[in-house]
Coordinates of C-alpha atoms and ligand atoms in Angstrom, one line a residue:
R128 CA -20.8 -10.9 -3.5
E129 CA -17.6 -8.9 -3.7
A130 CA -17.4 -8.7 0.1
K131 CA -17.9 -12.5 0.5
A132 CA -15.2 -13.2 -2.0
L133 CA -12.9 -10.8 -0.1
L134 CA -13.5 -12.6 3.1
R135 CA -12.8 -16.0 1.5
V136 CA -9.4 -14.9 0.2
R137 CA -8.7 -13.1 3.5
D138 CA -9.1 -16.2 5.6
E139 CA -6.5 -18.4 3.9
L140 CA -3.3 -16.6 4.9
K141 CA -4.8 -14.2 7.5
L142 CA -4.3 -11.2 5.3
S143 CA -5.7 -7.8 6.0
L144 CA -8.6 -6.4 4.0
A145 CA -6.3 -3.9 2.4
A146 CA -3.9 -6.7 1.3
V147 CA -6.7 -8.7 -0.2
T148 CA -8.1 -5.8 -2.1
V149 CA -4.7 -5.0 -3.7
L150 CA -4.1 -8.7 -4.5
R151 CA -7.5 -9.1 -6.2
Q152 CA -7.2 -5.9 -8.1
R153 CA -3.7 -6.3 -9.5
Y154 CA -1.9 -9.5 -8.5
L155 CA -4.0 -12.6 -8.9
R156 CA -4.4 -14.1 -12.3
R157 CA -7.8 -13.6 -13.9
D158 CA -10.0 -15.1 -16.5
A159 CA -11.3 -13.4 -19.6
H160 CA -14.1 -11.8 -17.6
G161 CA -11.6 -10.3 -15.1
H162 CA -12.5 -12.7 -12.3
P163 CA -9.5 -14.0 -10.2
V164 CA -8.8 -17.6 -11.1
E165 CA -6.4 -18.2 -8.2
S166 CA -6.3 -17.6 -4.5
T167 CA -3.4 -15.9 -2.8
G168 CA -1.9 -19.2 -1.7
E169 CA -2.1 -20.5 -5.2
M170 CA -0.5 -17.3 -6.4
L171 CA 2.5 -18.0 -4.1
D172 CA 2.6 -21.6 -5.2
R173 CA 2.7 -20.5 -8.8
V174 CA 5.7 -18.2 -8.0
A175 CA 7.5 -20.9 -6.0
T176 CA 7.1 -23.6 -8.7
F177 CA 8.0 -21.3 -11.6
V178 CA 11.2 -20.0 -9.8
A179 CA 12.2 -23.5 -8.6
A180 CA 12.3 -24.7 -12.2
A181 CA 15.7 -23.2 -12.4
E182 CA 17.0 -25.8 -10.0
D183 CA 16.6 -28.6 -12.6
T184 CA 19.2 -27.0 -14.8
Y185 CA 21.8 -27.5 -12.0
Q186 CA 20.6 -30.8 -10.7
A187 CA 18.0 -32.8 -12.6
G188 CA 14.9 -33.5 -10.5
A189 CA 15.7 -31.0 -7.8
S190 CA 13.0 -28.5 -8.6
E191 CA 10.2 -30.4 -6.9
Q192 CA 11.8 -30.2 -3.5
W193 CA 12.8 -26.6 -3.9
A194 CA 9.3 -25.6 -5.1
Q195 CA 8.1 -27.0 -1.8
R196 CA 10.6 -25.1 0.3
F197 CA 10.0 -21.8 -1.6
S198 CA 6.3 -22.3 -1.2
T199 CA 6.6 -22.8 2.5
L200 CA 8.8 -19.7 2.7
L201 CA 6.4 -17.5 0.8
R202 CA 3.2 -18.8 2.4
S203 CA 4.7 -18.0 5.8
L204 CA 5.1 -14.4 4.7
D205 CA 8.6 -14.5 6.1
F206 CA 9.9 -13.3 2.8
L207 CA 8.3 -11.9 -0.4
P208 CA 9.9 -11.1 -3.8
N209 CA 9.2 -7.8 -5.5
S210 CA 5.8 -7.2 -7.2
P211 CA 6.7 -8.1 -10.8
T212 CA 7.8 -11.6 -9.6
L213 CA 4.5 -12.1 -7.9
M214 CA 2.5 -10.8 -10.8
N215 CA 4.4 -12.3 -13.8
A216 CA 6.0 -15.6 -12.7
G217 CA 4.5 -18.3 -14.9
T218 CA 2.6 -15.8 -17.1
P219 CA 3.4 -14.7 -20.7
L220 CA 4.8 -11.4 -19.5
G221 CA 7.5 -13.3 -17.5
F222 CA 9.7 -10.4 -16.6
L223 CA 10.4 -10.7 -12.9
S224 CA 12.8 -7.9 -12.0
G225 CA 11.6 -4.9 -10.0
C226 CA 13.9 -2.4 -11.7
V227 CA 16.2 -1.6 -14.6
V228 CA 18.6 1.2 -15.5
L229 CA 18.7 2.2 -19.2
P230 CA 21.4 4.1 -21.0
V231 CA 20.6 7.5 -22.6
E232 CA 23.2 8.8 -25.0
D233 CA 23.2 12.2 -26.8
S234 CA 21.1 11.2 -29.8
L235 CA 17.4 11.0 -30.7
R236 CA 17.9 7.3 -31.6
S237 CA 19.3 6.5 -28.2
I238 CA 16.7 8.6 -26.3
F239 CA 13.7 7.1 -28.0
S240 CA 15.1 3.6 -27.9
A241 CA 15.4 4.1 -24.1
L242 CA 11.7 5.2 -24.1
Q243 CA 10.7 2.1 -26.1
Y244 CA 12.5 -0.2 -23.7
A245 CA 11.1 1.7 -20.7
S246 CA 7.5 1.3 -21.9
I247 CA 7.9 -2.4 -22.2
I248 CA 9.5 -2.8 -18.8
Q249 CA 6.8 -0.6 -17.2
Q250 CA 4.1 -2.7 -18.9
A251 CA 5.5 -5.7 -16.9
G252 CA 5.4 -3.6 -13.7
G253 CA 9.1 -2.8 -13.5
G254 CA 10.6 0.6 -12.7
T255 CA 13.2 2.4 -14.8
G256 CA 16.0 4.7 -14.0
Y257 CA 18.2 6.8 -16.4
A258 CA 20.9 9.4 -16.3
F259 CA 20.2 12.2 -18.8
S260 CA 23.6 13.8 -18.1
R261 CA 25.0 13.1 -21.6
V262 CA 22.2 14.8 -23.4
R263 CA 23.3 18.1 -24.9
P264 CA 21.8 21.2 -23.2
A265 CA 19.0 23.4 -24.4
G266 CA 20.1 25.8 -27.1
D267 CA 23.1 23.7 -28.2
L268 CA 23.7 23.0 -31.8
V269 CA 22.1 20.1 -33.7
A270 CA 24.5 19.5 -36.6
S271 CA 22.1 17.5 -38.8
T272 CA 19.4 20.1 -39.0
G273 CA 21.3 23.3 -38.1
G274 CA 18.7 23.8 -35.4
T275 CA 19.0 24.1 -31.6
A276 CA 18.6 21.3 -29.1
S277 CA 15.8 21.1 -26.5
G278 CA 17.9 19.8 -23.6
P279 CA 17.0 17.0 -21.2
V280 CA 14.0 18.4 -19.4
P281 CA 11.5 18.4 -22.4
F282 CA 12.5 14.8 -23.1
L283 CA 11.5 14.0 -19.5
R284 CA 8.0 15.2 -20.3
V285 CA 7.8 12.8 -23.2
F286 CA 8.9 9.9 -21.0
D287 CA 6.4 11.1 -18.3
T288 CA 3.5 11.2 -20.8
A289 CA 4.4 7.7 -22.1
A290 CA 4.4 6.4 -18.6
D291 CA 0.8 7.8 -18.2
V292 CA -0.4 6.1 -21.4
V293 CA 1.3 2.7 -20.6
R294 CA -0.3 2.7 -17.2
Q295 CA -3.7 2.6 -18.7
G296 CA -2.9 -0.8 -20.1
G297 CA -0.9 -2.1 -17.2
R298 CA -1.5 -2.8 -13.5
R299 CA 0.5 0.0 -11.9
R300 CA 1.7 3.3 -12.9
G301 CA 5.2 3.5 -14.2
A302 CA 7.9 4.6 -11.8
N303 CA 10.9 6.5 -13.2
M304 CA 14.0 8.0 -11.9
A305 CA 15.8 10.8 -13.8
V306 CA 19.3 11.7 -12.8
L307 CA 21.1 14.8 -14.0
D308 CA 24.7 15.6 -13.2
V309 CA 25.2 18.7 -11.1
S310 CA 27.5 20.1 -13.8
H311 CA 25.0 19.9 -16.6
P312 CA 24.1 23.4 -18.0
D313 CA 20.4 22.7 -17.7
I314 CA 20.7 21.8 -14.0
Y315 CA 18.6 24.8 -12.8
E316 CA 15.7 23.9 -15.1
F317 CA 15.9 20.3 -13.9
V318 CA 16.0 21.1 -10.2
T319 CA 12.9 23.4 -10.4
A320 CA 11.0 21.2 -12.9
K321 CA 8.6 19.7 -10.3
A322 CA 8.6 22.5 -7.8
A323 CA 7.4 25.0 -10.5
D324 CA 4.4 22.9 -11.4
S325 CA 2.9 20.4 -9.0
A326 CA 1.3 18.5 -11.9
A327 CA 4.6 18.1 -13.8
L328 CA 6.5 14.8 -14.1
E329 CA 4.2 12.9 -11.8
N330 CA 5.7 9.6 -12.8
F331 CA 9.3 10.7 -12.1
N332 CA 11.5 11.0 -9.1
L333 CA 14.4 13.5 -9.8
S334 CA 17.9 13.2 -8.4
V335 CA 20.8 15.4 -8.8
A336 CA 24.1 13.5 -9.1
V337 CA 26.4 15.5 -6.8
S338 CA 30.1 15.0 -6.5
N339 CA 32.3 15.5 -3.4
A340 CA 34.0 18.3 -5.3
F341 CA 30.7 20.2 -5.7
L342 CA 29.7 19.7 -2.0
R343 CA 33.1 20.9 -0.8
A344 CA 32.6 24.0 -3.0
V345 CA 29.2 24.5 -1.3
E346 CA 30.9 24.3 2.1
A347 CA 33.7 26.7 1.1
N348 CA 31.5 29.1 -0.8
G349 CA 33.4 28.4 -4.0
T350 CA 32.4 28.4 -7.6
H351 CA 31.1 25.5 -9.7
R352 CA 31.5 25.0 -13.4
L353 CA 28.7 24.0 -15.7
V354 CA 30.0 21.9 -18.6
N355 CA 28.4 21.0 -21.9
P356 CA 28.7 17.2 -22.1
R357 CA 28.9 17.2 -25.9
T358 CA 31.8 19.6 -26.2
G359 CA 33.4 19.4 -22.8
R360 CA 33.5 23.2 -22.7
T361 CA 32.6 25.2 -19.6
T362 CA 29.4 27.2 -20.3
A363 CA 29.1 29.0 -17.0
R364 CA 30.6 29.5 -13.5
V365 CA 28.1 29.7 -10.7
P366 CA 28.3 30.1 -6.9
A367 CA 28.1 26.5 -5.7
A368 CA 26.0 27.5 -2.7
D369 CA 23.5 29.3 -5.1
L370 CA 22.9 26.1 -7.0
F371 CA 22.7 24.1 -3.8
D372 CA 20.1 26.5 -2.4
A373 CA 18.0 26.0 -5.5
M374 CA 18.0 22.3 -4.9
C375 CA 17.1 22.7 -1.2
E376 CA 14.3 25.2 -2.1
S377 CA 12.7 22.8 -4.6
A378 CA 13.1 19.8 -2.2
H379 CA 11.5 21.9 0.5
R380 CA 8.6 22.8 -1.8
C381 CA 7.8 19.4 -3.2
G382 CA 10.2 16.7 -2.1
D383 CA 12.1 16.7 -5.4
P384 CA 14.9 16.6 -6.3
G385 CA 16.8 14.2 -4.0
L386 CA 20.5 13.9 -4.1
L387 CA 22.6 11.0 -5.4
F388 CA 26.2 10.8 -3.9
L389 CA 27.9 9.3 -7.0
D390 CA 31.4 9.3 -5.5
T391 CA 30.2 7.3 -2.5
I392 CA 28.2 5.0 -4.9
N393 CA 31.2 4.4 -7.1
R394 CA 33.6 3.7 -4.3
A395 CA 31.3 0.7 -3.6
N396 CA 30.9 -0.2 -7.3
P397 CA 31.6 -4.0 -7.4
L398 CA 32.4 -3.9 -11.1
P399 CA 34.3 -0.7 -11.8
H400 CA 36.0 -2.2 -14.9
L401 CA 32.5 -2.4 -16.5
G402 CA 31.9 1.3 -16.1
R403 CA 31.1 4.1 -13.7
I404 CA 27.6 4.0 -12.2
E405 CA 25.5 7.1 -13.1
A406 CA 22.0 6.1 -12.1
T407 CA 19.8 4.1 -9.8
N408 CA 16.3 2.6 -10.0
P409 CA 13.3 4.8 -9.2
C410 CA 13.4 4.6 -5.4
G411 CA 17.2 4.8 -5.2
E412 CA 17.9 1.5 -3.5
V413 CA 19.9 -0.1 -6.4
P414 CA 22.7 1.8 -8.2
L415 CA 23.1 -0.1 -11.6
L416 CA 25.1 0.0 -14.8
P417 CA 23.2 0.5 -18.0
Y418 CA 20.9 -2.4 -18.9
E419 CA 21.4 -4.1 -15.5
S420 CA 18.3 -5.1 -13.6
C421 CA 17.7 -6.2 -10.0
N422 CA 15.4 -8.8 -8.5
L423 CA 14.4 -7.6 -5.1
G424 CA 13.1 -9.5 -2.2
S425 CA 12.5 -8.6 1.4
I426 CA 12.5 -10.5 4.7
N427 CA 9.8 -9.8 7.2
L428 CA 11.6 -8.9 10.4
A429 CA 8.4 -8.8 12.4
H430 CA 8.6 -12.6 12.1
C431 CA 12.1 -12.8 13.4
T432 CA 11.6 -12.4 17.1
A433 CA 10.9 -14.9 19.8
D434 CA 10.3 -14.3 23.5
G435 CA 11.0 -10.6 23.3
R436 CA 14.4 -11.0 21.5
M437 CA 15.8 -11.3 18.0
D438 CA 15.7 -14.8 16.6
W439 CA 19.0 -14.8 14.7
D440 CA 18.8 -18.4 13.7
R441 CA 15.4 -17.9 12.0
L442 CA 16.8 -14.9 10.2
T443 CA 19.8 -16.9 9.0
N444 CA 17.6 -19.7 7.7
I445 CA 15.4 -17.2 5.8
V446 CA 18.4 -15.5 4.2
E447 CA 19.8 -18.7 2.9
V448 CA 16.7 -19.8 1.1
A449 CA 16.0 -16.3 -0.1
V450 CA 19.4 -15.9 -1.8
R451 CA 18.9 -19.1 -3.6
F452 CA 15.4 -18.0 -4.6
L453 CA 16.6 -14.7 -6.0
D454 CA 19.5 -16.3 -7.8
D455 CA 17.0 -18.7 -9.5
V456 CA 14.8 -15.7 -10.5
I457 CA 17.6 -14.5 -12.7
D458 CA 17.5 -17.8 -14.6
V459 CA 13.7 -18.1 -15.1
S460 CA 12.9 -14.4 -15.8
R461 CA 12.0 -13.7 -19.4
Y462 CA 13.9 -10.7 -20.7
P463 CA 12.2 -8.5 -23.3
F464 CA 15.6 -7.6 -24.9
D465 CA 18.9 -9.3 -25.2
E466 CA 20.8 -6.5 -23.6
L467 CA 18.9 -7.0 -20.4
E468 CA 19.5 -10.7 -20.4
Q469 CA 23.2 -10.4 -21.0
A470 CA 23.7 -7.8 -18.3
A471 CA 21.6 -9.7 -15.8
R472 CA 23.5 -12.9 -16.4
A473 CA 26.9 -11.3 -16.4
S474 CA 26.7 -9.8 -12.9
R475 CA 23.8 -11.6 -11.4
K476 CA 23.0 -8.8 -9.0
I477 CA 20.2 -9.4 -6.5
G478 CA 18.7 -7.2 -3.8
L479 CA 17.8 -9.0 -0.6
G480 CA 16.6 -6.7 2.1
F481 CA 14.1 -6.5 4.9
M482 CA 10.8 -4.9 5.9
G483 CA 9.0 -4.7 9.2
L484 CA 11.9 -3.1 11.1
A485 CA 9.6 -0.6 12.8
E486 CA 7.1 -3.3 13.9
M487 CA 9.9 -5.5 15.1
L488 CA 11.4 -2.7 17.2
A489 CA 8.0 -1.8 18.7
S490 CA 7.4 -5.4 19.6
L491 CA 10.7 -5.5 21.4
G492 CA 9.8 -2.3 23.2
V493 CA 12.8 -0.4 21.6
P494 CA 12.0 3.2 20.4
Y495 CA 12.9 3.7 16.7
D496 CA 14.5 7.0 17.7
S497 CA 17.1 5.6 20.1
A498 CA 20.7 4.6 19.9
Q499 CA 19.7 1.0 20.8
A500 CA 17.4 0.8 17.7
V501 CA 20.0 2.2 15.4
R502 CA 22.6 -0.2 16.7
L503 CA 20.2 -3.2 16.4
A504 CA 19.2 -2.3 12.8
G505 CA 22.9 -2.0 11.9
R506 CA 23.6 -5.5 13.4
I507 CA 20.6 -7.0 11.5
A508 CA 21.9 -5.4 8.2
R509 CA 25.3 -6.9 8.9
H510 CA 24.0 -10.3 9.7
V511 CA 21.9 -10.4 6.5
Q512 CA 24.9 -9.2 4.5
D513 CA 27.3 -11.7 5.9
T514 CA 24.8 -14.6 5.7
A515 CA 23.9 -13.7 2.1
H516 CA 27.5 -13.5 1.0
A517 CA 28.2 -16.9 2.6
A518 CA 25.2 -18.3 0.9
S519 CA 26.2 -16.8 -2.5
A520 CA 29.7 -18.3 -2.1
R521 CA 28.2 -21.7 -1.5
L522 CA 26.1 -21.3 -4.6
A523 CA 29.2 -20.4 -6.5
E524 CA 30.8 -23.7 -5.5
S525 CA 28.2 -25.7 -7.3
R526 CA 27.0 -23.2 -10.0
G527 CA 30.1 -21.1 -10.6
A528 CA 30.8 -17.5 -9.8
F529 CA 29.0 -14.8 -11.8
P530 CA 30.7 -14.6 -15.2
A531 CA 32.2 -11.1 -14.7
F532 CA 33.8 -12.3 -11.5
A533 CA 37.2 -13.4 -12.9
D534 CA 37.9 -9.8 -14.3
S535 CA 36.6 -8.0 -11.3
A536 CA 37.8 -9.7 -8.1
P537 CA 41.1 -9.2 -6.5
A538 CA 43.2 -12.4 -6.4
N539 CA 42.4 -14.8 -3.6
S540 CA 38.9 -13.3 -2.9
V541 CA 36.1 -15.8 -2.3
A542 CA 34.1 -16.6 -5.5
V543 CA 30.5 -15.5 -5.2
R544 CA 27.5 -16.2 -7.4
N545 CA 26.2 -12.6 -7.3
A546 CA 28.1 -9.3 -7.7
Q547 CA 25.7 -7.5 -5.4
L548 CA 23.5 -9.1 -2.8
T549 CA 21.7 -6.7 -0.4
S550 CA 19.5 -3.7 -0.8
I551 CA 16.7 -2.1 1.2
A552 CA 13.6 -1.6 -1.0
P553 CA 10.6 0.6 -0.1
T554 CA 8.4 -2.5 -0.1
G555 CA 5.4 -0.3 -0.7
T556 CA 3.1 -3.1 -1.8
I557 CA 4.7 -6.3 -0.5
S558 CA 4.8 -4.9 3.1
L559 CA 1.1 -4.3 2.8
I560 CA 0.6 -7.9 1.6
A561 CA 2.7 -9.2 4.5
G562 CA 0.9 -6.9 6.9
T563 CA 3.9 -5.2 8.3
T564 CA 5.7 -1.8 8.2
A565 CA 7.5 -0.8 5.0
G566 CA 11.3 -1.3 4.6
I567 CA 13.2 0.4 7.4
E568 CA 10.6 3.2 7.7
P569 CA 8.9 4.0 10.9
M570 CA 5.2 3.5 11.3
F571 CA 3.2 6.2 9.5
A572 CA 0.4 6.1 12.0
I573 CA -0.7 3.9 14.9
A574 CA -4.4 4.2 13.8
Y575 CA -5.8 5.8 10.7
A576 CA -8.8 5.7 8.4
R577 CA -8.1 3.8 5.2
N578 CA -10.3 4.1 2.1
V579 CA -11.1 0.6 0.9
L580 CA -13.7 0.1 -1.8
D581 CA -15.2 3.6 -1.0
R582 CA -15.6 2.9 2.7
H583 CA -13.6 4.4 5.5
L584 CA -12.2 1.6 7.6
L585 CA -10.5 2.3 10.9
E586 CA -7.3 0.4 10.8
S587 CA -4.8 0.2 13.6
N588 CA -1.3 -1.2 13.9
P589 CA -2.0 -4.9 14.9
C590 CA 1.0 -5.0 17.1
F591 CA -0.2 -1.9 19.0
E592 CA -3.8 -3.3 19.2
R593 CA -2.6 -6.6 20.6
L594 CA -0.5 -4.9 23.2
A595 CA -3.3 -2.5 24.2
R596 CA -5.6 -5.5 24.7
D597 CA -3.0 -7.5 26.7
R598 CA -2.3 -4.5 28.9
G599 CA -6.0 -3.7 29.3
F600 CA -6.0 -0.1 28.0
Y601 CA -7.8 -0.9 24.7
S602 CA -11.0 0.7 23.7
D603 CA -12.7 1.6 20.4
A604 CA -12.9 5.2 21.6
L605 CA -9.2 5.3 22.2
L606 CA -8.5 4.0 18.7
T607 CA -10.8 6.7 17.2
E608 CA -9.0 9.3 19.2
I609 CA -5.6 8.1 18.0
A610 CA -6.7 8.1 14.4
R611 CA -7.3 11.8 14.6
T612 CA -3.6 12.6 14.9
G613 CA -2.1 9.2 14.0
G614 CA 0.3 9.1 16.9
V615 CA 0.3 8.2 20.6
R616 CA 3.5 9.9 21.9
G617 CA 1.5 12.8 23.5
N618 CA -1.4 10.6 24.7
R619 CA -1.4 10.4 28.5
R620 CA -4.0 7.7 28.5
I621 CA -1.3 5.3 27.3
P622 CA 1.5 3.9 29.5
E623 CA 4.8 5.7 29.0
D624 CA 6.9 2.8 27.8
V625 CA 4.2 2.1 25.1
R626 CA 4.2 5.7 24.0
A627 CA 8.0 5.6 23.7
A628 CA 8.0 2.4 21.6
F629 CA 5.4 3.5 19.1
P630 CA 6.6 6.8 17.5
T631 CA 5.3 7.8 14.1
A632 CA 7.3 9.1 11.1
L633 CA 6.5 12.7 11.9
E634 CA 7.2 12.4 15.6
I635 CA 10.7 11.2 14.9
A636 CA 13.3 13.9 14.5
P637 CA 14.9 14.1 11.0
E638 CA 18.3 13.4 12.5
W639 CA 17.1 10.0 13.8
H640 CA 15.7 9.1 10.3
L641 CA 19.1 9.8 8.9
R642 CA 21.0 8.0 11.6
M643 CA 18.9 4.9 11.0
Q644 CA 19.5 5.1 7.2
A645 CA 23.3 5.6 7.7
A646 CA 23.6 2.7 10.2
V647 CA 21.8 0.3 7.8
Q648 CA 23.7 1.6 4.7
R649 CA 27.0 0.8 6.3
H650 CA 26.1 -2.9 5.9
V651 CA 24.2 -3.0 2.7
D652 CA 25.9 -3.8 -0.7
A653 CA 23.6 -1.6 -2.8
A654 CA 21.7 1.3 -1.3
V655 CA 18.8 2.0 1.1
S656 CA 15.4 3.5 0.1
K657 CA 14.4 5.9 2.9
T658 CA 12.5 9.1 3.2
I659 CA 13.6 11.7 5.7
N660 CA 10.3 13.0 7.0
L661 CA 10.2 16.7 7.9
P662 CA 7.3 18.5 9.7
T663 CA 5.3 21.0 7.7
S664 CA 7.0 23.8 9.6
A665 CA 10.5 22.7 8.5
T666 CA 12.5 25.5 6.7
V667 CA 14.7 25.4 3.6
D668 CA 17.6 25.6 6.0
D669 CA 16.5 22.4 7.7
V670 CA 16.6 20.7 4.3
R671 CA 20.1 22.1 3.6
K672 CA 21.3 20.8 6.9
I673 CA 20.0 17.3 6.5
F674 CA 21.3 17.1 2.9
L675 CA 24.9 18.0 4.0
E676 CA 24.7 15.7 7.0
A677 CA 23.6 12.9 4.7
W678 CA 26.7 13.4 2.5
R679 CA 28.9 13.4 5.5
A680 CA 27.2 10.2 6.9
K681 CA 28.2 8.5 3.6
V682 CA 24.7 7.3 2.6
K683 CA 24.3 6.8 -1.1
G684 CA 21.4 9.1 -1.7
I685 CA 18.9 11.2 0.2
T686 CA 15.2 12.1 -0.2
A687 CA 13.6 14.6 2.2
Y688 CA 9.8 15.0 2.3
R689 CA 8.0 17.8 4.1
Y690 CA 4.6 16.7 5.3
G691 CA 1.8 18.1 3.2
S692 CA 4.0 19.5 0.4
R693 CA 2.5 17.5 -2.3
P694 CA -1.2 17.8 -3.3
H695 CA -1.7 14.0 -3.7
Q696 CA 0.1 12.4 -0.8
V697 CA -0.3 8.6 -0.5
L698 CA -1.1 8.6 3.2
T699 CA -2.7 11.4 5.1
L700 CA -4.0 12.0 8.6
V701 CA -7.3 13.6 9.4
S702 CA -5.6 16.5 11.1
P703 CA -1.8 16.5 10.7
E704 CA 0.6 17.5 13.5
Ligands
ADP3 P1 6.9 -3.7 -4.2 O1 6.6 -3.6 -2.8 O2 5.7 -3.5 -5.1 O3 7.6 -5.0 -4.6 P2 8.7 -1.5 -3.8 O4 7.8 -0.4 -3.2 O5 9.6 -2.2 -2.9 O6 7.8 -2.5 -4.6 O7 9.6 -0.8 -4.9 C1 10.8 -1.5 -5.4 C2 11.1 -1.0 -6.8 O8 10.1 -1.4 -7.7 C3 11.2 0.5 -6.9 O9 12.4 1.0 -6.5 C4 11.0 0.6 -8.4 O10 12.1 0.4 -9.1 C5 9.9 -0.4 -8.6 N1 8.6 0.1 -8.5 C6 7.9 0.5 -7.4 N2 6.7 0.9 -7.7 C7 6.6 0.9 -9.0 C8 5.5 1.2 -10.0 N3 4.4 1.7 -9.6 N4 5.8 1.0 -11.3 C9 6.9 0.5 -11.7 N5 7.9 0.1 -10.9 C10 7.8 0.3 -9.6

């Protein structure tokens, strides 16, 4: 029965089996017995209608027409909003943003109120990021009790446990980002927290906030001061390179911590008078001020080609409707606390990005690891950014600029509706739903075995399969053979141009991963979620090199992941490398 139901849902929008499984388990609305009461198409209509209701507040009666347009956009899978919008639009939860940053001050009251807020946001499927840099270090004085403080890291464990517990009631496990400033006295403990124990802080990504001054000290073999944030006093002087090595060793061992380049981030802060940015959301793509949230949405680039070329007009049209959609989301979202609502309405930040880059490149026959691909990706990011800003300026003409605009913008600048417009999200689930590759990541594998409802199903990249059939080299045996290593680059049974156009993440040199990230970042308002994949054999020195190169390339953050360095990797191959 289950299988029949799956097939029915699958047919409607030509979704993959994996997509349908995820939708049924977590996205579609259900009755009291847990049975889905809507189809995927109906889910998308629910989202379109709910979001379009915002249009009536600007022009009475306009919502009907916009609901139609939004529905057409979503049903085409040319664009999808982040998961919480799909799950919660038109339901009592009603919080639609993908991510929030919460303030954590140096008091129990502040720390536990952040925890309370985080739990409620995670219940709705949102991710939470925090900077713990203001929390006094371990061993420091607690005046009210005369005792000593625990420091930030033990508090992270409390947040981690809470995320585990909340997940049992919710639909996905909470994602958290903890940031600690490189000058915090507990930085060593923070940096090694996950590397020391593979089961620790499973719901957290860790990022060290590094300054230009620190990285220059690393290069020059200088010293670095650790400073107690409560007193402002220096507690220790350490060789900068020593501390940097500790970060690289941990990242080499388990992928955490990543780095956050706060000086680069703050140079691009659109609202500096509202404060310095200290943290990002869990996957790093949106630097935010405390209590700000971001509604993400991603364009499916695999749908933006025609006759073997980029279809720029189509991309333009999608961007225009998507900006309006995401601006409407801010109005119809239900905020669980006033602080969130005020912050969201003051800056109206949205995060429009794209997914399916790798599939698009492959379909154009352009290898991901080539200058041509990097150039094209940069052009696409710029086109999306320019078009989105123009669309936001047009919205500002009829709806007004975001309220904080008057205090932030230089005189004579064009009024815009949104303080920040573009961002590249990981699109972990929505790319699965849309049936394309995630964000700007390369393909993980050309063919692989996926575990669906306890059965191993051989899946292959649809674009590759189509091409293989067209060119006459397709066979089931070939697919099975590819699934063994995931990739085709070394497979002599496949034509050379095809091998070149279908590299997998591990076949692409780390430098190309970074070049792609940097080229896209140059034309993105917020930041870019990207993992720099390293082979299992990569050394600590390789991590050091890529971290420093990332800083020089002016990306906003960096995450390196060495294949196989975590026990529970999301995607695995039967026999890696
Ligand atoms: P999706 O594809 O489900 O819309 P993404 O993978 O693009 O989500 O992630 C976007 C953001 O959503 C992340 O940076 C994070 O803030 C949040 N997020 C992702 N996964 C989770 C999760 N399991 N729980 C809570 N928030 C999440």
